[in-house]
XYZ file of C-alpha atoms in Angstrom:
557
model
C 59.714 -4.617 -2.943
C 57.396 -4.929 0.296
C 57.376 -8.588 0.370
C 57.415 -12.134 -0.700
C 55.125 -13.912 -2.237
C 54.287 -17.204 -1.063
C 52.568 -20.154 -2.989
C 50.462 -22.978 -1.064
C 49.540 -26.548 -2.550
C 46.575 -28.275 -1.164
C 43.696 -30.610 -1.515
C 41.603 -28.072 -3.079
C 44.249 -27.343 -5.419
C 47.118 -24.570 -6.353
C 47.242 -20.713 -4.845
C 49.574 -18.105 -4.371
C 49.487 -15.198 -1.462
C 50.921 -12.115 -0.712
C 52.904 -11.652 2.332
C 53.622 -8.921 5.084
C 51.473 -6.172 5.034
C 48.470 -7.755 2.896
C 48.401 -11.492 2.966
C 45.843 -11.047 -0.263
C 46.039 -13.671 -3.094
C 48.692 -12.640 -5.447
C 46.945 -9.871 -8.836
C 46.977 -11.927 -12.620
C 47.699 -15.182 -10.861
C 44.599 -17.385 -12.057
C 44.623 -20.083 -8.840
C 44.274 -24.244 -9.817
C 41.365 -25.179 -8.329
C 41.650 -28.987 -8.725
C 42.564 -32.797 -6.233
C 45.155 -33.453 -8.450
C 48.102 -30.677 -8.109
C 51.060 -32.822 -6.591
C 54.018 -30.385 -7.095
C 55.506 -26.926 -7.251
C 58.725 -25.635 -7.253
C 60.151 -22.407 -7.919
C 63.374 -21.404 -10.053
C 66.335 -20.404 -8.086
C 65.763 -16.466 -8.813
C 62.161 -16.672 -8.532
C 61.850 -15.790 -12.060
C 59.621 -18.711 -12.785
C 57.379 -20.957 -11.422
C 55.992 -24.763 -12.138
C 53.734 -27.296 -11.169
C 52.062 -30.800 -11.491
C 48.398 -31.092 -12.496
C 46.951 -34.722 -13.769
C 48.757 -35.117 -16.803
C 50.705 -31.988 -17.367
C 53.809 -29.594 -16.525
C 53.054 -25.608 -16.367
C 55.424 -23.264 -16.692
C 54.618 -19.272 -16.179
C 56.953 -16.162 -15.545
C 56.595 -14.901 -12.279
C 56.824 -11.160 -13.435
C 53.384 -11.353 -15.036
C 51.970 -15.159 -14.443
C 51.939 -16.315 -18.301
C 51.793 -19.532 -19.273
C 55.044 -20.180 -21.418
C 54.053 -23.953 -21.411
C 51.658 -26.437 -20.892
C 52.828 -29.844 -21.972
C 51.514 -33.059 -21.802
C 53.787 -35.322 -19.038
C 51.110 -38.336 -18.463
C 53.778 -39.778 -15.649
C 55.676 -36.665 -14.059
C 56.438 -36.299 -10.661
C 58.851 -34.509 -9.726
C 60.643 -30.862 -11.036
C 64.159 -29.215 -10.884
C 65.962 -26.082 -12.082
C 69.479 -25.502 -13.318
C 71.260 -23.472 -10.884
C 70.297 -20.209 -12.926
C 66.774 -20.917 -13.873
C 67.540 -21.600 -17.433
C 66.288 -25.139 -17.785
C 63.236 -27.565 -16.011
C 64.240 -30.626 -15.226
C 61.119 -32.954 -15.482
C 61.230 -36.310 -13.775
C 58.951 -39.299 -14.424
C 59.282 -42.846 -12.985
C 60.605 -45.208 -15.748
C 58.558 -48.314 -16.807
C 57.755 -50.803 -19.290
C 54.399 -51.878 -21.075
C 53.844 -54.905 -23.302
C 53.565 -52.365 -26.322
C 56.893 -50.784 -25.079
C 58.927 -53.452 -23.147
C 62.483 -51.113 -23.303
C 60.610 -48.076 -22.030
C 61.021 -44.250 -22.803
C 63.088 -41.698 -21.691
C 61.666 -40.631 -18.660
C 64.131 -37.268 -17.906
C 63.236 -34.593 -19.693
C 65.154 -31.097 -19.908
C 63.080 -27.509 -21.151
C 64.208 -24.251 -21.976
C 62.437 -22.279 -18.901
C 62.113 -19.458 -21.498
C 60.205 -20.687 -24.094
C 59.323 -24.484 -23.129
C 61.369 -25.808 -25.954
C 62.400 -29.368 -25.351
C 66.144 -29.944 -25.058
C 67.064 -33.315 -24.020
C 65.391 -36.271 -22.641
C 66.915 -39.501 -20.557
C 66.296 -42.551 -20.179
C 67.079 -43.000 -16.155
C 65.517 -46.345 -14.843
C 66.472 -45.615 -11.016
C 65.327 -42.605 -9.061
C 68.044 -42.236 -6.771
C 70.134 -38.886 -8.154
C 68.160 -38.466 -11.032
C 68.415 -34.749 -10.925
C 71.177 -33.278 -13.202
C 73.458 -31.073 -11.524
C 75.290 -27.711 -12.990
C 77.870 -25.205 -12.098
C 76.689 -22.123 -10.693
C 77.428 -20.082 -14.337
C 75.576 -23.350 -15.695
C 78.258 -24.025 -18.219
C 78.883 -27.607 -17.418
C 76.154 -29.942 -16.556
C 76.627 -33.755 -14.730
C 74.153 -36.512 -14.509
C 74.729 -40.419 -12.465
C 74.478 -43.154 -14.709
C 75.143 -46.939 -13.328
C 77.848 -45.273 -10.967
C 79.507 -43.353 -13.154
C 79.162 -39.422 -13.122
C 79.016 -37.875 -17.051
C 79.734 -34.384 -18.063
C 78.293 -32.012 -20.505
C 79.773 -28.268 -21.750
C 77.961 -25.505 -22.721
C 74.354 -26.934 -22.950
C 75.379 -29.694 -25.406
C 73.812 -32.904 -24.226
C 74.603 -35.024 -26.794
C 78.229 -34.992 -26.289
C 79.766 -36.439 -23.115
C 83.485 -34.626 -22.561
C 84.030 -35.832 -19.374
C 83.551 -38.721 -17.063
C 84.392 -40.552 -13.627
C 83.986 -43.817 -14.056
C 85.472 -47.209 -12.193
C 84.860 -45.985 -8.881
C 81.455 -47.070 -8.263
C 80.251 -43.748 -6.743
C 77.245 -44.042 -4.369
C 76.507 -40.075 -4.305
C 78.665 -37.050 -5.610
C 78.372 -33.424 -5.538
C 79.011 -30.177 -7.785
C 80.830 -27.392 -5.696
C 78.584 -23.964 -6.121
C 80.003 -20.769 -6.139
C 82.532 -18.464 -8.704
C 85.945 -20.896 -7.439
C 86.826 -23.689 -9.345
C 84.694 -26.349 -10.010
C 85.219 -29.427 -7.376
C 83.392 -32.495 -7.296
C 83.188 -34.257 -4.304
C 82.613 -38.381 -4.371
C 81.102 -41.141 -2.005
C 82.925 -44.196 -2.562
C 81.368 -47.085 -0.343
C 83.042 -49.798 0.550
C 81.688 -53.687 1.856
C 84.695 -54.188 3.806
C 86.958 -51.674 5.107
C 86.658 -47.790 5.120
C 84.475 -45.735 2.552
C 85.870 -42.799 1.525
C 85.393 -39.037 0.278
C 87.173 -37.496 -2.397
C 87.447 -34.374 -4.151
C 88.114 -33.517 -7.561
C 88.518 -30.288 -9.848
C 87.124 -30.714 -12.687
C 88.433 -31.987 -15.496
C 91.253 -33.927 -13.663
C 89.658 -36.571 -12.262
C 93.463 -38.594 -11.959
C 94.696 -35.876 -9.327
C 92.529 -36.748 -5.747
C 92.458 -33.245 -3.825
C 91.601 -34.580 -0.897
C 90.005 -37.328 0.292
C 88.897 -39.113 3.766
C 88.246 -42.363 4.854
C 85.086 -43.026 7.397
C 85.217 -46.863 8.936
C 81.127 -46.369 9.808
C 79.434 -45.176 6.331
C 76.860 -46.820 4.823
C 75.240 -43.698 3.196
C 76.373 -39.935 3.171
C 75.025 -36.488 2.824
C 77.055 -33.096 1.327
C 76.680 -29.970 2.281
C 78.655 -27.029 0.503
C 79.043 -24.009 2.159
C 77.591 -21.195 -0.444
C 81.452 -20.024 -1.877
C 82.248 -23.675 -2.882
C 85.590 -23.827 -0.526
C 84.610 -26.574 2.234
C 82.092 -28.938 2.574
C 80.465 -31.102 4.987
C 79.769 -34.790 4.631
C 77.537 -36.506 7.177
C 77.733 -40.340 7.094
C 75.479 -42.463 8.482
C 75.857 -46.623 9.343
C 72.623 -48.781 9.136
C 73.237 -50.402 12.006
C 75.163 -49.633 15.231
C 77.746 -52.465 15.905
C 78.509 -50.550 19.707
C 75.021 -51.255 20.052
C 74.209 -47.874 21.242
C 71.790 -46.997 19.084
C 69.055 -49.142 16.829
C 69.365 -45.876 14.480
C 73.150 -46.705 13.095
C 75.727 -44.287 13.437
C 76.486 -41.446 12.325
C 80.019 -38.752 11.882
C 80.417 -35.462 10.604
C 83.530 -34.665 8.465
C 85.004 -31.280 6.770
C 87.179 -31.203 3.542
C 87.824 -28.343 1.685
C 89.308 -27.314 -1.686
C 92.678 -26.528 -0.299
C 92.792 -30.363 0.700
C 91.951 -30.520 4.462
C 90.209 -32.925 6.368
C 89.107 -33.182 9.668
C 86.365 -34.302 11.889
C 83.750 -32.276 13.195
C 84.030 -33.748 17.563
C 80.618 -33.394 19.555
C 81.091 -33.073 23.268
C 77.562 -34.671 23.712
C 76.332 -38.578 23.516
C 73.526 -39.155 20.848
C 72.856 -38.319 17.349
C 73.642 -36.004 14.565
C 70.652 -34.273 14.216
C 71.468 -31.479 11.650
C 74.255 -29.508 10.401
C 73.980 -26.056 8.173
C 76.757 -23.627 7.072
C 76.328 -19.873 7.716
C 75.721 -17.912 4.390
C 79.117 -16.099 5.172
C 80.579 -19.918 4.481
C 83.089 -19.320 7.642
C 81.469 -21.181 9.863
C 78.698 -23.762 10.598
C 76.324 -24.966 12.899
C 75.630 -28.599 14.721
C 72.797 -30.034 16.432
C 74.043 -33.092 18.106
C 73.080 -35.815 21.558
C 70.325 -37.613 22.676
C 67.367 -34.862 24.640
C 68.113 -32.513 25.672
C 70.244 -31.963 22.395
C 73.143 -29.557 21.683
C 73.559 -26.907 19.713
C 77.216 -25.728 18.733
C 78.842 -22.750 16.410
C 82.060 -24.462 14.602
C 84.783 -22.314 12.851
C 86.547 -23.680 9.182
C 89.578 -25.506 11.502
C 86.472 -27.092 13.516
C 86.923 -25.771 16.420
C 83.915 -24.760 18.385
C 83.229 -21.036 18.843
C 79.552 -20.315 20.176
C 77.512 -22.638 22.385
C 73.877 -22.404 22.275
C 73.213 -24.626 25.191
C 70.622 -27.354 24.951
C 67.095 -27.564 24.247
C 64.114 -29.401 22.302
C 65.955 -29.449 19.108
C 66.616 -31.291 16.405
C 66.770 -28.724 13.167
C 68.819 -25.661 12.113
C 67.689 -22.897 9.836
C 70.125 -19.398 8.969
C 67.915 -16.854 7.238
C 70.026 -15.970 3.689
C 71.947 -13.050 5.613
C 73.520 -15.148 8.052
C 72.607 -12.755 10.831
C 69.808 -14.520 12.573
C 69.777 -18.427 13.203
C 66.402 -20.194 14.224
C 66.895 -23.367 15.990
C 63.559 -25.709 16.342
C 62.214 -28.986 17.043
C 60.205 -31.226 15.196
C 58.651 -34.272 15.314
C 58.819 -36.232 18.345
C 60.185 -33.241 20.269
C 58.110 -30.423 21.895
C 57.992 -27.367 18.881
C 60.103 -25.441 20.534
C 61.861 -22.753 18.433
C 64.866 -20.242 19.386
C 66.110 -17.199 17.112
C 69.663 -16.170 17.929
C 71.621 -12.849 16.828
C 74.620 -14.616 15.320
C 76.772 -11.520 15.170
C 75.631 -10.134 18.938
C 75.874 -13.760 20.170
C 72.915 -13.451 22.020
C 69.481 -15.187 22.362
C 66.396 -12.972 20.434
C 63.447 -14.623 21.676
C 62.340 -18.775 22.465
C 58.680 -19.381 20.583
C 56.437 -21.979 20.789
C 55.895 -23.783 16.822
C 53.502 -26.394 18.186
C 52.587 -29.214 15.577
C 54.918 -28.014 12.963
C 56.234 -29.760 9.852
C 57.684 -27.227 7.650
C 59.799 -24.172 8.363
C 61.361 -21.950 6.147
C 63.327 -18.416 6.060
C 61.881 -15.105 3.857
C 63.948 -13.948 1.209
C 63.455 -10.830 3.238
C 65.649 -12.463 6.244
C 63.378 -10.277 8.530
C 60.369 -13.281 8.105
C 59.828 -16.918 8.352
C 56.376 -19.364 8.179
C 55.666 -22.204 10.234
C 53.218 -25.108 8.668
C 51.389 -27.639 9.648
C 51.070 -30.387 6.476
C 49.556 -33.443 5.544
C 50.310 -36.267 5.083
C 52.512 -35.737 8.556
C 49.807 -34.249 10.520
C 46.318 -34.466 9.084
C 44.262 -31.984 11.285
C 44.811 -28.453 12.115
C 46.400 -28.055 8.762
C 47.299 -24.453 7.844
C 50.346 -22.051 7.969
C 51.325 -18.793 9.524
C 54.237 -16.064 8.832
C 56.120 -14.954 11.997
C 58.415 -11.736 12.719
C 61.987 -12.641 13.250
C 61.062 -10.714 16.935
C 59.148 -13.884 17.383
C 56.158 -11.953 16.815
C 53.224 -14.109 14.922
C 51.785 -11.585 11.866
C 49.240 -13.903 10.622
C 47.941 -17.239 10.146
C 45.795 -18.939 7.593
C 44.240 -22.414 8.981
C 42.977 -24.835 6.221
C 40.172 -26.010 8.160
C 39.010 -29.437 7.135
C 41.194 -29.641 3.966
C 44.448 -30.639 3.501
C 47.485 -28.849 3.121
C 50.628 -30.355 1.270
C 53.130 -27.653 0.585
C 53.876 -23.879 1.515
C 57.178 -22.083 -0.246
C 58.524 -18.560 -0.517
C 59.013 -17.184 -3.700
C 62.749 -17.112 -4.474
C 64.100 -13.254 -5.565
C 67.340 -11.940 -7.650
C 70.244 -11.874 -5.311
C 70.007 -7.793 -4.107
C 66.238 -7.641 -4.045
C 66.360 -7.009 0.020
C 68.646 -5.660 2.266
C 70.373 -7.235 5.178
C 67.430 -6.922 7.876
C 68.031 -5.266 11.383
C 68.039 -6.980 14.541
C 64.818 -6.543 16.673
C 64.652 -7.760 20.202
C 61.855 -6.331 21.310
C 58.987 -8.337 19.526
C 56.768 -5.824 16.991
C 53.314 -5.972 17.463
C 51.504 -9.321 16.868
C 48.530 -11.327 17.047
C 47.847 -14.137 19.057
C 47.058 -17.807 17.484
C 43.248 -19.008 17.500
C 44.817 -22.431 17.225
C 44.356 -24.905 20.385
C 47.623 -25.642 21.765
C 47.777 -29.308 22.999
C 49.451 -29.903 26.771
C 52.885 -28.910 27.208
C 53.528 -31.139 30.145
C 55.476 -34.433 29.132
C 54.443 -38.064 30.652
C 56.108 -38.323 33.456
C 55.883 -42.614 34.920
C 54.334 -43.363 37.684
C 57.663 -44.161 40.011
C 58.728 -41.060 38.698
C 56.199 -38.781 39.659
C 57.537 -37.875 43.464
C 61.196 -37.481 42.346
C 63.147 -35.079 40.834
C 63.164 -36.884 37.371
C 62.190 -33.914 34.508
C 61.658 -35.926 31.317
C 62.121 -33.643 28.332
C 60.957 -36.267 25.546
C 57.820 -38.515 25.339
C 58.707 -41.920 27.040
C 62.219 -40.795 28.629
C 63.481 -42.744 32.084
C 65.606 -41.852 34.736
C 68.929 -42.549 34.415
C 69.662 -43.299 38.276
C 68.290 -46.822 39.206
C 69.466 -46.122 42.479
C 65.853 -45.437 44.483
C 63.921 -47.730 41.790
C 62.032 -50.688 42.928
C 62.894 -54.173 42.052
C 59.156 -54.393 40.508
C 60.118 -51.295 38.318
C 62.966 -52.551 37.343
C 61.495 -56.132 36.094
C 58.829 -54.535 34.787
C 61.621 -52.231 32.914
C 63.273 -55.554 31.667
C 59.575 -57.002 30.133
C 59.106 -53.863 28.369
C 63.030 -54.152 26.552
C 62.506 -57.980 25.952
C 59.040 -56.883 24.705
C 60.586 -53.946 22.011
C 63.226 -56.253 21.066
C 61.376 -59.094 19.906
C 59.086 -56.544 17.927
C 62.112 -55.093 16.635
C 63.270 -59.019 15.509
C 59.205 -59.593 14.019
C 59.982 -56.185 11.659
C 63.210 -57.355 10.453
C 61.164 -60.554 9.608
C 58.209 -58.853 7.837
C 60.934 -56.983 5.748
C 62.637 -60.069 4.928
C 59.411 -61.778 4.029
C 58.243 -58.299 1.399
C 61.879 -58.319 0.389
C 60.806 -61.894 -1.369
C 59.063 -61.121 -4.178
C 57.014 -63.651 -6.255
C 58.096 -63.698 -10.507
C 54.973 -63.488 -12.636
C 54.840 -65.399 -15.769
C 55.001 -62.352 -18.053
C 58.778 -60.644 -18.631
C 57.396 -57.417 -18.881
C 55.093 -57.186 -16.018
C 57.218 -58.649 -14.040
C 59.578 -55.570 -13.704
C 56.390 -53.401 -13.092
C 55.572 -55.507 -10.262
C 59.049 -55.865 -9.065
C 58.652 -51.977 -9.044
C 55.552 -52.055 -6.993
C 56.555 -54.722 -4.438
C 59.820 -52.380 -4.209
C 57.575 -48.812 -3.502
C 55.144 -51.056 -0.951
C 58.018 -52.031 1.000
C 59.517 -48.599 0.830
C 55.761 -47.009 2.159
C 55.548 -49.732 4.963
C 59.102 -49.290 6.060
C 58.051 -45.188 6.014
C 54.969 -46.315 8.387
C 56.839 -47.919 10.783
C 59.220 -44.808 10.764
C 55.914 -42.748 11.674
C 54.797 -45.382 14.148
C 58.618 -45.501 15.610
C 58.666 -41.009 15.706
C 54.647 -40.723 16.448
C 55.677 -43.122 20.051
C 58.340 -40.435 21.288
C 61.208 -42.322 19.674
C 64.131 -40.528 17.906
C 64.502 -40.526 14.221
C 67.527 -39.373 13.079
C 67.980 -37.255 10.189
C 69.015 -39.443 7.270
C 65.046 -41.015 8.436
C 63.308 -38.149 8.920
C 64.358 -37.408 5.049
C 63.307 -40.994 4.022
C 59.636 -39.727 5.404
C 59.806 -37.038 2.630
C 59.586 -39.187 -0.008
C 56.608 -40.675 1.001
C 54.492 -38.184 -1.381
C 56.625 -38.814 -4.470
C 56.118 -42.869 -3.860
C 52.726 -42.483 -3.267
C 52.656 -40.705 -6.718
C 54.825 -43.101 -8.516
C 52.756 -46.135 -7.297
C 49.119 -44.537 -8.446
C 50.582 -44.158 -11.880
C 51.772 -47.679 -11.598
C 48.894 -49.432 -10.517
C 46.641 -47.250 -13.755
């Protein structure tokens, strides 16, 4: 196979592209010309594909573009696959009406090869409503009221297992062909939270577990055998006071029963951590800019030092040869490629105004993308050489572009890709690249002072004037008590008025709950679009702006 193929979502609707050499529209693939396509997701071998269109769910094979179904799904907004493609997951925000105060199931499980229904559930909050399996897909788990429940051998109707009484706030299946482990957040009010493992089905034996004094929230990340993972809390506030952000600490445990912490030699946040595909070792983006970058064995110790830089973001290609490192956001779109294996730098690109980034199944190519409803203008995408070469780019002119993914391919399709330092031949971008140079202040101008982020001060208040330095005090008294008014407005949404009618009262209670949730996002934008950090736990939160946007236009019908 030449290439991937790679399918793009916009405001004039649903197509899919051929890569490297072509970059032609995909043969049999009939595109979606309509406003209304609002997802798309691929199965994990690439052998199927589905979307979101009005008031339906298609579902074609990839190896000739078929329709195997088109069902009617008034509400859906989200998809999922099992872990080998053998079941859709299709996700639509519960609710009431006054013909149907209790609701209807609202989860809804398909064959993927023939569209047969298998299972719906009823699942009235969207936080982990997406079923998780083991990699040979023989057990399945869902989160219900805090409790995790099992299923065997595609039998849905029959819970065998469960973890109840601990009151989880987010668990996690362990992929791979090793045991099955399943790894727990327990918060706690007072006290430490904890981590613990289980293998499954002993859920009385605790494999390891770790306690975290600063966790409010937590994310997993298992390396691809199943053997360690990391957790990354995160506090909502920052008693220290270092940091309006919260807090944040990265911990290891494995299956063998270690834990340790993952120590940063840098002040600031956790931007990002990712294992390598070889699930040895993993990387850490960490300190306020200019952030670190650092290579970590399995005992934590750190083994490769990237130096610092613009960034905030890690991506390994799915060979675990080449790592990209980039910044997003609020930092300059810088991007370095490193040969993990030679230890040595391949090229530092330029990815100005880029929201998206993701690796070729190929491991030899990766797209860039600038998408609404982050960035509104200049909206398009383009497929770089992992040289740092850029192959080709495909702006979107005046419409909008929501979503750009690979195709996913059978483990085996490609071969591990050589390392190229010289950069192949290229083109270069016809897109206007805005001023590189970052504000530097007025008292700062003559001096030495090299800002490297939008707004950033000099540290040595040695040679600053007393007028700079009450002027410096306004402006904190000035943030803080905008700061206190924002607490205020989110108490004030955070009271919500009962109507007179039961059943509408939940909808609206709903409603209130997503317009808080899109204002609080706002602010986030307003907070990243001044030059201010966000850290990663709130760059994610802006992700699920499109999917509340969704769920409120179908509540508000």
């Amino acid at each position: 196979m030449a290439s991937a193929n790679i399918a793009v979502r916009g405001s004039t609707g649903l197509l899919l592209y051929q890569s490297t050499p072509t970059f032609d529209p995909v043969p049999n693939f009939l595109p979606e010309v309509t406003l209304s396509c609002k997802f798309m997701l691929f199965s994990p071998n690439g052998k199927h594909f589905a979307w979101i269109t009005n008031s339906k769910v298609t579902l074609v094979k990839t190896s000739d573009w078929k329709t195997i179904v088109d069902a009617d799904y008034p509400k859906a907004a989200q998809l999922a696959y099992s872990s080998k493609g053998t079941y859709l997951v299709i996700y639509e925000p519960f609710m009431t009406t006054p013909s149907n105060p209790k609701g209807s199931p609202n989860v809804h499980i398909i064959k993927t090869a023939n569209g047969q229904l298998v299972k719906s559930f009823e699942y009235r909050d969207y936080k982990l409503w997406t079923p998780q399996w083991s990699s040979d897909e023989k057990i399945c788990a869902r989160f219900l009221n805090g409790e995790v429940l099992f299923y065997e051998n595609s039998n849905f109707d029959n819970v065998v297992h469960r973890i109840k009484g601990l009151k989880l706030n987010n668990y996690s299946l362990s992929p791979g062909n090793q045991s099955l482990n399943v790894l727990c957040f327990l918060p706690a009010k007072s006290g430490p939270s904890n981590g613990r493992l289980f293998q499954y089905p002993d859920f009385n034996t605790i494999i390891a577990n770790k306690s975290f004094f600063q966790a409010d929230r937590v994310e997993i990340f298992w390396n691809q055998k199943g053997t360690a993972s990391l957790m990354l809390t995160t506090t909502d506030v920052d008693k220290t006071g270092a940091s309006y952000y919260g807090k944040q600490g990265l911990h290891l445990i494995t299956s063998k029963g270690d834990t340790s912490q993952v120590i940063v030699n840098k002040e600031g946040p956790l931007y990002n951590a990712a294992w390598s595909p070889s699930s040895n070792e993993f990387c850490v983006v960490y300190g306020f800019m200019p952030s670190k970058a650092t290579l970590y064995n399995m005992k934590c110790d750190p083994i490769l030092e990237f130096g610092t830089g613009t960034f905030n973001s890690i991506y390994y290609n799915s060979f675990g040869n080449i790592l990209l490192l980039a910044g997003f956001g609020n930092v300059q779109g810088n991007a370095e490629l490193w040969d993990i294996n030679g230890k040595k730098k391949i090229k530092k690109i330029e990815i100005p105004d880029t929201t998206f980034l993701q690796w070729s199944p190929d491991g030899q190519h990766f797209l860039t993308a600038t998408t609404a409803p982050r960035l509104k203008v200049n909206n398009g995408y383009k497929i770089w050489h992992s040289s740092g070469a850029l192959l080709h780019e495909k702006p979107w002119g005046k419409d909008e572009l929501f979503q750009v993914v690979w195709q996913n391919y059978p483990q085996g399709t490609f071969k591990t890709p050589t390392i190229v330092y010289k950069a192949v031949e290229g083109i270069t971008s016809s897109q206007p690249i805005a001023s590189k140079q970052v504000y530097r202040p007025p008292h700062a101008r003559n001096s030495d002072f090299k800002p490297t982020s939008l707004h950033e001060e000099p540290s040595d208040t040695k040679n600053q004037s007393k007028a700079y330095l009450k002027m410096k005090k306004k402006r904190e008294a000035k943030r803080q008590a905008k700061q206190l008014e924002i607490v205020h407005s989110n108490n004030v949404q955070n009271t919500i008025t009962k109507t007179n009618d039961p059943i509408d009262n939940e909808k609206q209670l709903r409603i209130k709950k997503i317009q808080s949730d899109l204002k609080s996002i706002n602010r986030l934008k307003t907070i990243q679009s001044s030059g201010k950090e966000l850290d990663k736990n709130q760059t994610a939160r802006l992700k699920l702006e499109n999917g509340l946007l969704a769920e409120l236009k179908q509540l508000q019908l």
